[in-house]
Coordinates of C-alpha atoms in Angstrom, one line a residue:
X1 CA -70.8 11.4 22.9
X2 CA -69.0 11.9 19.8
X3 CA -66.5 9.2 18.6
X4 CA -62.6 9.9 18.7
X5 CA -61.0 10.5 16.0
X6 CA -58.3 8.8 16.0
X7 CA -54.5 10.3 14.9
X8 CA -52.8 9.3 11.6
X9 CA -49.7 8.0 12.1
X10 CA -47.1 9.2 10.3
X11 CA -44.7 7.0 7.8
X12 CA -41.7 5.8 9.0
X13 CA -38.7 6.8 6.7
X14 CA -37.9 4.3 4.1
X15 CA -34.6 2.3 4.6
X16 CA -33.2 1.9 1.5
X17 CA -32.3 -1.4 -0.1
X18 CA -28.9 -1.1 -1.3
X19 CA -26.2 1.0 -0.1
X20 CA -25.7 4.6 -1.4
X21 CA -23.4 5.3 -4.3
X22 CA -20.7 4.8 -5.3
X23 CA -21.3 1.4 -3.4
X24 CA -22.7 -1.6 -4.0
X25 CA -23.3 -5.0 -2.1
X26 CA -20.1 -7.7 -1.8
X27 CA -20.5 -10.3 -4.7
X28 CA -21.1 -13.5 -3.2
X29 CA -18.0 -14.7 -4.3
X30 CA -16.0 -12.7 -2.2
X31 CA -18.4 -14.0 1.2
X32 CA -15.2 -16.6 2.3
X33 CA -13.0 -14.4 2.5
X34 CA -14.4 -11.3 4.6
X35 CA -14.3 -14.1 7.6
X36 CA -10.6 -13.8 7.6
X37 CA -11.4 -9.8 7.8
X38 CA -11.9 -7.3 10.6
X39 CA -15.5 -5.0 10.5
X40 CA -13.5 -2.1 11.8
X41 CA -11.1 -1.6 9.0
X42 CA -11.5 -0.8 5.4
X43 CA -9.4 -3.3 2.8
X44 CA -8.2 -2.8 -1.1
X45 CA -7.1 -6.1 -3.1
X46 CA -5.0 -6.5 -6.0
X47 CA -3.3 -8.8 -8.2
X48 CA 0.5 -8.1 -8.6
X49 CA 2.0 -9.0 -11.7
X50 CA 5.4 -8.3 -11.1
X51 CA 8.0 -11.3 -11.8
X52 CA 8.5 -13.2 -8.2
X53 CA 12.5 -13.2 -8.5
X54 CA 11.8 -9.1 -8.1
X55 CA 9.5 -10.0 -5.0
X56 CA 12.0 -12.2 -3.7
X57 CA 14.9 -9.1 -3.9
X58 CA 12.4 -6.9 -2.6
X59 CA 11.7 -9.2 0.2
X60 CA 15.4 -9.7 1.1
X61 CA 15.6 -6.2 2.1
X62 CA 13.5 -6.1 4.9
X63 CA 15.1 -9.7 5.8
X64 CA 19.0 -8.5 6.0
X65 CA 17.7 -5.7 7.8
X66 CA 16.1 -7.3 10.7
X67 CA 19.0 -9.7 10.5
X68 CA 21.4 -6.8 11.3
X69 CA 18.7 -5.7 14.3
X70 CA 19.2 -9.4 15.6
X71 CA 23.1 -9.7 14.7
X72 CA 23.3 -5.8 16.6
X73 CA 21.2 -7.2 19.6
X74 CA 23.4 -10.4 19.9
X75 CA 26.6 -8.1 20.2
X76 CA 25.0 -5.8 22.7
X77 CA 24.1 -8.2 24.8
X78 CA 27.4 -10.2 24.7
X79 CA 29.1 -6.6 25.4
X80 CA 27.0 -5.2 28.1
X81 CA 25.8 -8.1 29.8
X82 CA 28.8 -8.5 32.4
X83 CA 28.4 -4.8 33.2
X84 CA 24.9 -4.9 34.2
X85 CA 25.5 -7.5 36.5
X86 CA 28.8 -6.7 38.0
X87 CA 26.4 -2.8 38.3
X88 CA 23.6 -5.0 39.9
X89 CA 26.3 -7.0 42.4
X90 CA 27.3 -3.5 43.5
X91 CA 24.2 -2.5 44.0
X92 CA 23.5 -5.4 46.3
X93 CA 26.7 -4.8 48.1
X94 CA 28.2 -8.2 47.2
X95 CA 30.9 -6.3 45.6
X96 CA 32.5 -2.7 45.1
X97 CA 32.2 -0.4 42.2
X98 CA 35.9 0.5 42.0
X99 CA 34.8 3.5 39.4
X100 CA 32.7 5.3 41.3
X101 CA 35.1 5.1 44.6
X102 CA 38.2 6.5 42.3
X103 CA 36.0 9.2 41.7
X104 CA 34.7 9.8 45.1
X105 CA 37.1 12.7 45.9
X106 CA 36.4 14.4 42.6
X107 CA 33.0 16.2 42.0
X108 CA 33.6 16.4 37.9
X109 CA 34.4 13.0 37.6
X110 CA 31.6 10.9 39.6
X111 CA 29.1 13.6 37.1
X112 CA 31.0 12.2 34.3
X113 CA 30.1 8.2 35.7
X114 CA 26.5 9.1 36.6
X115 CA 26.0 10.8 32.9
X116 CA 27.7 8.2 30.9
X117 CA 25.5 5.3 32.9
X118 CA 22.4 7.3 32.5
X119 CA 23.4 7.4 28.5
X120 CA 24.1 3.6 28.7
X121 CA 20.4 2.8 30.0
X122 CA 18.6 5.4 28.0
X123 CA 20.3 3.8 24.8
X124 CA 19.3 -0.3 26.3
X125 CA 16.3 1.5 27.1
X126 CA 15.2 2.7 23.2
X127 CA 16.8 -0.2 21.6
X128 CA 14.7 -2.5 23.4
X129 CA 11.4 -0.8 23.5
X130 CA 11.8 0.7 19.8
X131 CA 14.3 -1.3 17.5
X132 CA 13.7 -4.6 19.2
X133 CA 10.2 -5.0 18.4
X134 CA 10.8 -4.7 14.1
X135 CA 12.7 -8.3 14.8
X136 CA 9.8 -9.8 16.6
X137 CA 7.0 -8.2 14.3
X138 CA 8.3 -9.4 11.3
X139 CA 8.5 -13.4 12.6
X140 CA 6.3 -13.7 15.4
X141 CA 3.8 -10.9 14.8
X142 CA 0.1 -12.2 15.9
X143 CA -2.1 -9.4 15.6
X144 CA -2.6 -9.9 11.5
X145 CA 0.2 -12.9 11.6
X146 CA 3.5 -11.6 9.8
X147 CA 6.0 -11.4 6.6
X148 CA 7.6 -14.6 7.5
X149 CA 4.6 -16.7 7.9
X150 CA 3.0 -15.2 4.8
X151 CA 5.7 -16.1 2.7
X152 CA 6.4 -19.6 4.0
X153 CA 2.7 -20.3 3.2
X154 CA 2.3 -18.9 0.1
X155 CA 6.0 -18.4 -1.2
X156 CA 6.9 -16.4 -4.3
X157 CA 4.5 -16.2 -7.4
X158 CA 4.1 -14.4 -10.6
X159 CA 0.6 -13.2 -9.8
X160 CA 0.1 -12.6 -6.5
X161 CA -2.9 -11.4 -4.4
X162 CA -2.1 -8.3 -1.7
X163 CA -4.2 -7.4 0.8
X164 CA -4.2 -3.7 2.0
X165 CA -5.6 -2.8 5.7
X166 CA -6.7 0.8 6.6
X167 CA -5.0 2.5 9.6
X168 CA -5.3 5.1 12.2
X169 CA -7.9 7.5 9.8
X170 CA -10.4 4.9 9.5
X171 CA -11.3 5.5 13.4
X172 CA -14.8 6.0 13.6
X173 CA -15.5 6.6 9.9
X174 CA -17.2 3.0 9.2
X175 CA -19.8 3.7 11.8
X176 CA -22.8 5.7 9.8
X177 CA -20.7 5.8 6.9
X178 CA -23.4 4.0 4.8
X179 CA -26.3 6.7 6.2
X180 CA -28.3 8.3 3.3
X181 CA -27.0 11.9 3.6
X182 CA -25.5 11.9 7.0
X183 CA -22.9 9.7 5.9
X184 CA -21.8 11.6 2.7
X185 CA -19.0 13.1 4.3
X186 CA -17.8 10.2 5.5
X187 CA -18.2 8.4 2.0
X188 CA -16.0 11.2 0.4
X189 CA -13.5 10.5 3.2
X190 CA -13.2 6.9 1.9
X191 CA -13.0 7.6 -1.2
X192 CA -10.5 10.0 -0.8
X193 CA -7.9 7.7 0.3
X194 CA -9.2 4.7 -1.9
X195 CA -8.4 6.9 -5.0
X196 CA -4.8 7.5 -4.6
X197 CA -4.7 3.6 -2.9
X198 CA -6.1 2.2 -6.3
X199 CA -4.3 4.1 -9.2
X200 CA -3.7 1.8 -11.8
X201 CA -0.1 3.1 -12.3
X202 CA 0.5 3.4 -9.0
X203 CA -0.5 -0.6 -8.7
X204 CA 2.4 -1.0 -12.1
X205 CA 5.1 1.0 -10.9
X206 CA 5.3 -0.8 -7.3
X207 CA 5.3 -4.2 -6.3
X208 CA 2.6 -5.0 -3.6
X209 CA 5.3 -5.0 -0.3
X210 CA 6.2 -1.4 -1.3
X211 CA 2.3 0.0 -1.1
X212 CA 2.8 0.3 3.0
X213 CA 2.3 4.0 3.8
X214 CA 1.1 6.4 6.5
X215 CA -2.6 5.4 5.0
X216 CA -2.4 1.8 3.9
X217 CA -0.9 -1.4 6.1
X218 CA -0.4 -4.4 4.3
X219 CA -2.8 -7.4 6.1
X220 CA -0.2 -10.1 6.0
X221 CA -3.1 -12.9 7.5
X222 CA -5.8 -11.9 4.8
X223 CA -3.4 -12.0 2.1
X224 CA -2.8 -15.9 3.6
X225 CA -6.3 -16.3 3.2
X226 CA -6.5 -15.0 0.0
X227 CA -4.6 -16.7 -1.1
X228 CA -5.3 -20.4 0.1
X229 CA -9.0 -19.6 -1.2
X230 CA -7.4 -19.3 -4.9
X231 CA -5.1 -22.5 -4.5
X232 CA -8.4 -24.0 -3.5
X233 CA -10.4 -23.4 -6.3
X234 CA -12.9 -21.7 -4.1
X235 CA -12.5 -17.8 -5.7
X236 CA -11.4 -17.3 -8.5
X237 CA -7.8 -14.7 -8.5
X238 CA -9.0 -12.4 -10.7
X239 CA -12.1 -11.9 -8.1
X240 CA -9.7 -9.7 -6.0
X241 CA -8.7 -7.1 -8.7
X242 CA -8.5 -3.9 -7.4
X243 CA -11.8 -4.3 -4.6
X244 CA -12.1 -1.8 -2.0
X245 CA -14.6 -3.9 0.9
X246 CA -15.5 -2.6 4.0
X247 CA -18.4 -3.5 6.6
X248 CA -21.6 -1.3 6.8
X249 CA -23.9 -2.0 9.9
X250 CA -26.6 -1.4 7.5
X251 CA -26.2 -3.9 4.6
X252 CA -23.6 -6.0 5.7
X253 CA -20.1 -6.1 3.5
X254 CA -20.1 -3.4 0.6
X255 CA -17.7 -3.0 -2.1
X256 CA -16.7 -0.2 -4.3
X257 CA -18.1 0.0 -7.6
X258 CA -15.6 0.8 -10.0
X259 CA -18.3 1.5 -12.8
X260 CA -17.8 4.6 -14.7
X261 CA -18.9 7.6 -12.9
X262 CA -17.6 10.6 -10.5
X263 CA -16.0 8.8 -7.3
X264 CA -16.1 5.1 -8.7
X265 CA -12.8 4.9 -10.2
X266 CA -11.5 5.0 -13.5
X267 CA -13.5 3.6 -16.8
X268 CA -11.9 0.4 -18.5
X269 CA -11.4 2.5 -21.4
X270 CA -9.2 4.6 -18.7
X271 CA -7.6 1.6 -17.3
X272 CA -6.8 0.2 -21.6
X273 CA -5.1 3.8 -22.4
X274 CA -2.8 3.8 -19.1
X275 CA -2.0 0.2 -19.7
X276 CA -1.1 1.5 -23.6
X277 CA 0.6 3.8 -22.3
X278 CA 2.9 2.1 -20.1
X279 CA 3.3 -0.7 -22.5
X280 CA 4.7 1.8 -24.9
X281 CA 7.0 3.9 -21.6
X282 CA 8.4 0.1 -21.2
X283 CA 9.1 -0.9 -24.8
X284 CA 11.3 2.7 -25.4
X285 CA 13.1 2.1 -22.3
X286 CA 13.9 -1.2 -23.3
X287 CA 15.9 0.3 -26.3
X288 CA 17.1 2.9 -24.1
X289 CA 15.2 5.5 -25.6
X290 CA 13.0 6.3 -22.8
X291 CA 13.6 10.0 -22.8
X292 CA 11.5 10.2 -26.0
X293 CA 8.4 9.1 -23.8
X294 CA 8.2 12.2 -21.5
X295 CA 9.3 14.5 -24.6
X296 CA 5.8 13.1 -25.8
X297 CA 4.3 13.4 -22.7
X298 CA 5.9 17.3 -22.5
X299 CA 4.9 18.3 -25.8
X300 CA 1.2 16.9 -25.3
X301 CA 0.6 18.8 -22.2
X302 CA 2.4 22.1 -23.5
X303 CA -0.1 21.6 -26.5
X304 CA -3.6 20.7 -24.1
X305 CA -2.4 23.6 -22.0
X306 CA -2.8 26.4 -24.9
X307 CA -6.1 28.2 -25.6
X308 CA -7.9 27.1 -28.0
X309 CA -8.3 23.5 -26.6
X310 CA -6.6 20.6 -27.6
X311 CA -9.4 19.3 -30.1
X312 CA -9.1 16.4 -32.8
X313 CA -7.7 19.0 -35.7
X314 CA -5.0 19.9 -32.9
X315 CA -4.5 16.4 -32.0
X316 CA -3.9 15.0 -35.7
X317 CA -1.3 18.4 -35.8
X318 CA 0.6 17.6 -32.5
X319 CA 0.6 13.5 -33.3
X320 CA 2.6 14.5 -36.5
X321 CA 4.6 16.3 -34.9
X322 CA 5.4 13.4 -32.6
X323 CA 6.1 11.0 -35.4
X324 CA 8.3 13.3 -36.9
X325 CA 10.0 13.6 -33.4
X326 CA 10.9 9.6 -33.1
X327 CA 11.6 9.9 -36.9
X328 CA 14.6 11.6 -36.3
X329 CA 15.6 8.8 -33.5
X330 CA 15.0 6.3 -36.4
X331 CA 11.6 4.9 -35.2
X332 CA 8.9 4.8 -36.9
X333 CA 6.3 6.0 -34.6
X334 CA 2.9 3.8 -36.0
X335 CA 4.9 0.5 -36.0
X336 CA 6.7 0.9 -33.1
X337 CA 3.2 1.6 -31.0
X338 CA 1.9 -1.2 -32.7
X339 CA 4.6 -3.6 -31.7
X340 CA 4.4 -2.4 -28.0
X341 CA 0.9 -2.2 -27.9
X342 CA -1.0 -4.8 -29.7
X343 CA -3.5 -2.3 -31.5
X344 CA -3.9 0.6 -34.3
X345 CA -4.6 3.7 -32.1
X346 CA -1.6 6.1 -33.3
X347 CA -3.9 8.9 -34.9
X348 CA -5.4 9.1 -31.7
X349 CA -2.1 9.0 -29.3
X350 CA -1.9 13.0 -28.8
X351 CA -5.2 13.1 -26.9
X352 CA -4.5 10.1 -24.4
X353 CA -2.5 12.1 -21.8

């Protein structure tokens, strides 16, 4: 009898060993802090710059507000109170509602009681279950702790870390997400919200408590932790700029890499020119001249719009052009930039934007 042959058995697929691009594995620096994190949400860090006695107005805001929910809640109950109860007493028979027996005899009238009560409880009713709750949130808040408690531990500061939290969209697009291939849609997904989330001048124009939107909720317990890592000497701040983490059932915590590259976020040389940029907007505006800063900007993407292209020649020609423009405002363009600046890039200016 002749021997079996026995069946090759077919490789099984490689599992890659790091996670598909634009990603990359958590630095070990950042390990602490992802137990203070939930695996089913993505997060963005930053570090905002903005001077803390601008934070403090900006936090006073959302402080008088809930303040006036409290102060309005005190005076509703003070003034409706004694009407519930004297409504429950009727109902109990203890005592008579005069009201409705004066309007007994008249059809029109008891209508008018039943539809002004039922107004009465439907207001109670969305006050309490919709208005009341901002109050509570904002001090007592449990599920990712609250504004209050974050600032009473951490307080105001000029550089301050902010922790961002994905919401509703992220439902089910963490699971796979890391995949080779089948989890490429999901990737762009990410990275479509990241982008907008992580704009440099987005992150200068706005203080951190203003980046809450219908994408992004601000993670008021990681930004505690965050923080009490740093005044411990355990990570150091500038470990937090601008990260994107999230949790991959395949390698664990991943990051963004913000490399250069499609998808992975703008260059350094890109982050330099916008920082340029706005430290030139900021230095006209400070002798209220600001205007001449989106005439630039105008003229620049009138000229990049043309045919022809908006090649070196054309961008020596529109950057004379420019200087001649702030000549006429008495500022000298070249020192001017280099004041506001710190560097000697004014030949090159017209091709920034």
């Amino acid at each position: 009898m002749a021997p079996k042959r026995s069946r090759p058995t077919r490789p099984s697929p490689s599992i890659p060993s790091s996670p598909p691009a634009p990603f990359k594995a958590l630095p070990s620096s950042l390990e602490p802090f992802t137990t203070s994190l939930s695996k089913r949400h993505i997060y963005v860090t930053h570090i905002d710059t903005k001077p803390r006695s601008f934070k403090r107005k900006i936090f006073l805001v959302p402080v008088a507000m809930n303040l006036a929910v409290v102060l309005l809640f005190v005076w509703r109950v003070n003034y409706i109170l004694p009407w519930y109860g004297a409504l429950f007493l009727s109902t109990l028979g203890y005592t008579r509602d005069a009201a409705v027996l004066a309007s007994s005899s008249s059809t029109s009238s008891l209508a008018a009681i039943v539809l002004r009560r039922a107004f009465t409880f439907l207001l109670d009713f969305l006050l309490i279950v919709f208005v009341w709750p901002w109050p509570v949130e904002f001090c007592f808040g449990m599920a990712h702790s609250n504004p209050v408690t974050w600032r009473w531990k951490t307080g105001f500061r000029d550089r301050e870390i902010y922790v961002r939290r994905s919401r509703e969209w992220d439902a089910g697009v963490l699971d796979g997400a890391m995949a080779p291939g089948d989890g490429a849609e999901k990737r762009a997904l990410i990275l479509s919200k990241v982008k907008p989330a992580t704009d440099p001048l987005l992150l200068r124009e706005k203080t951190g408590y203003l980046l809450m939107n219908g994408d992004w909720d601000l993670d008021w317990a990681g930004m505690i932790a965050a923080t009490a890592l740093v005044d411990e000497n355990a990570v150091a701040p500038e470990a937090f700029e601008r990260v994107v983490m999230l949790y991959s059932k395949e390698f664990g915590w991943v990051c963004l890499d913000r490399g250069s590259g499609e998808g992975k976020g703008p260059s350094k040389e890109e982050d330099e020119r916008r920082r340029q940029v706005l430290a030139f907007r900021d230095a006209l505006a400070a002798v209220s001249k600001e205007d001449m800063f989106y005439r630039w900007i105008e003229i620049v993407q009138f000229e990049a719009s043309q045919p022809g292209g908006f090649g070196p020649e054309k961008q020596v020609e529109v950057a004379g052009r420019i200087r001649e423009m702030f000549a006429e405002e008495g500022i000298n363009f070249d020192e001017f930039w280099r004041e506001a600046v710190g560097s000697d890039t004014a030949e090159g200016l017209a091709g920034m934007m």
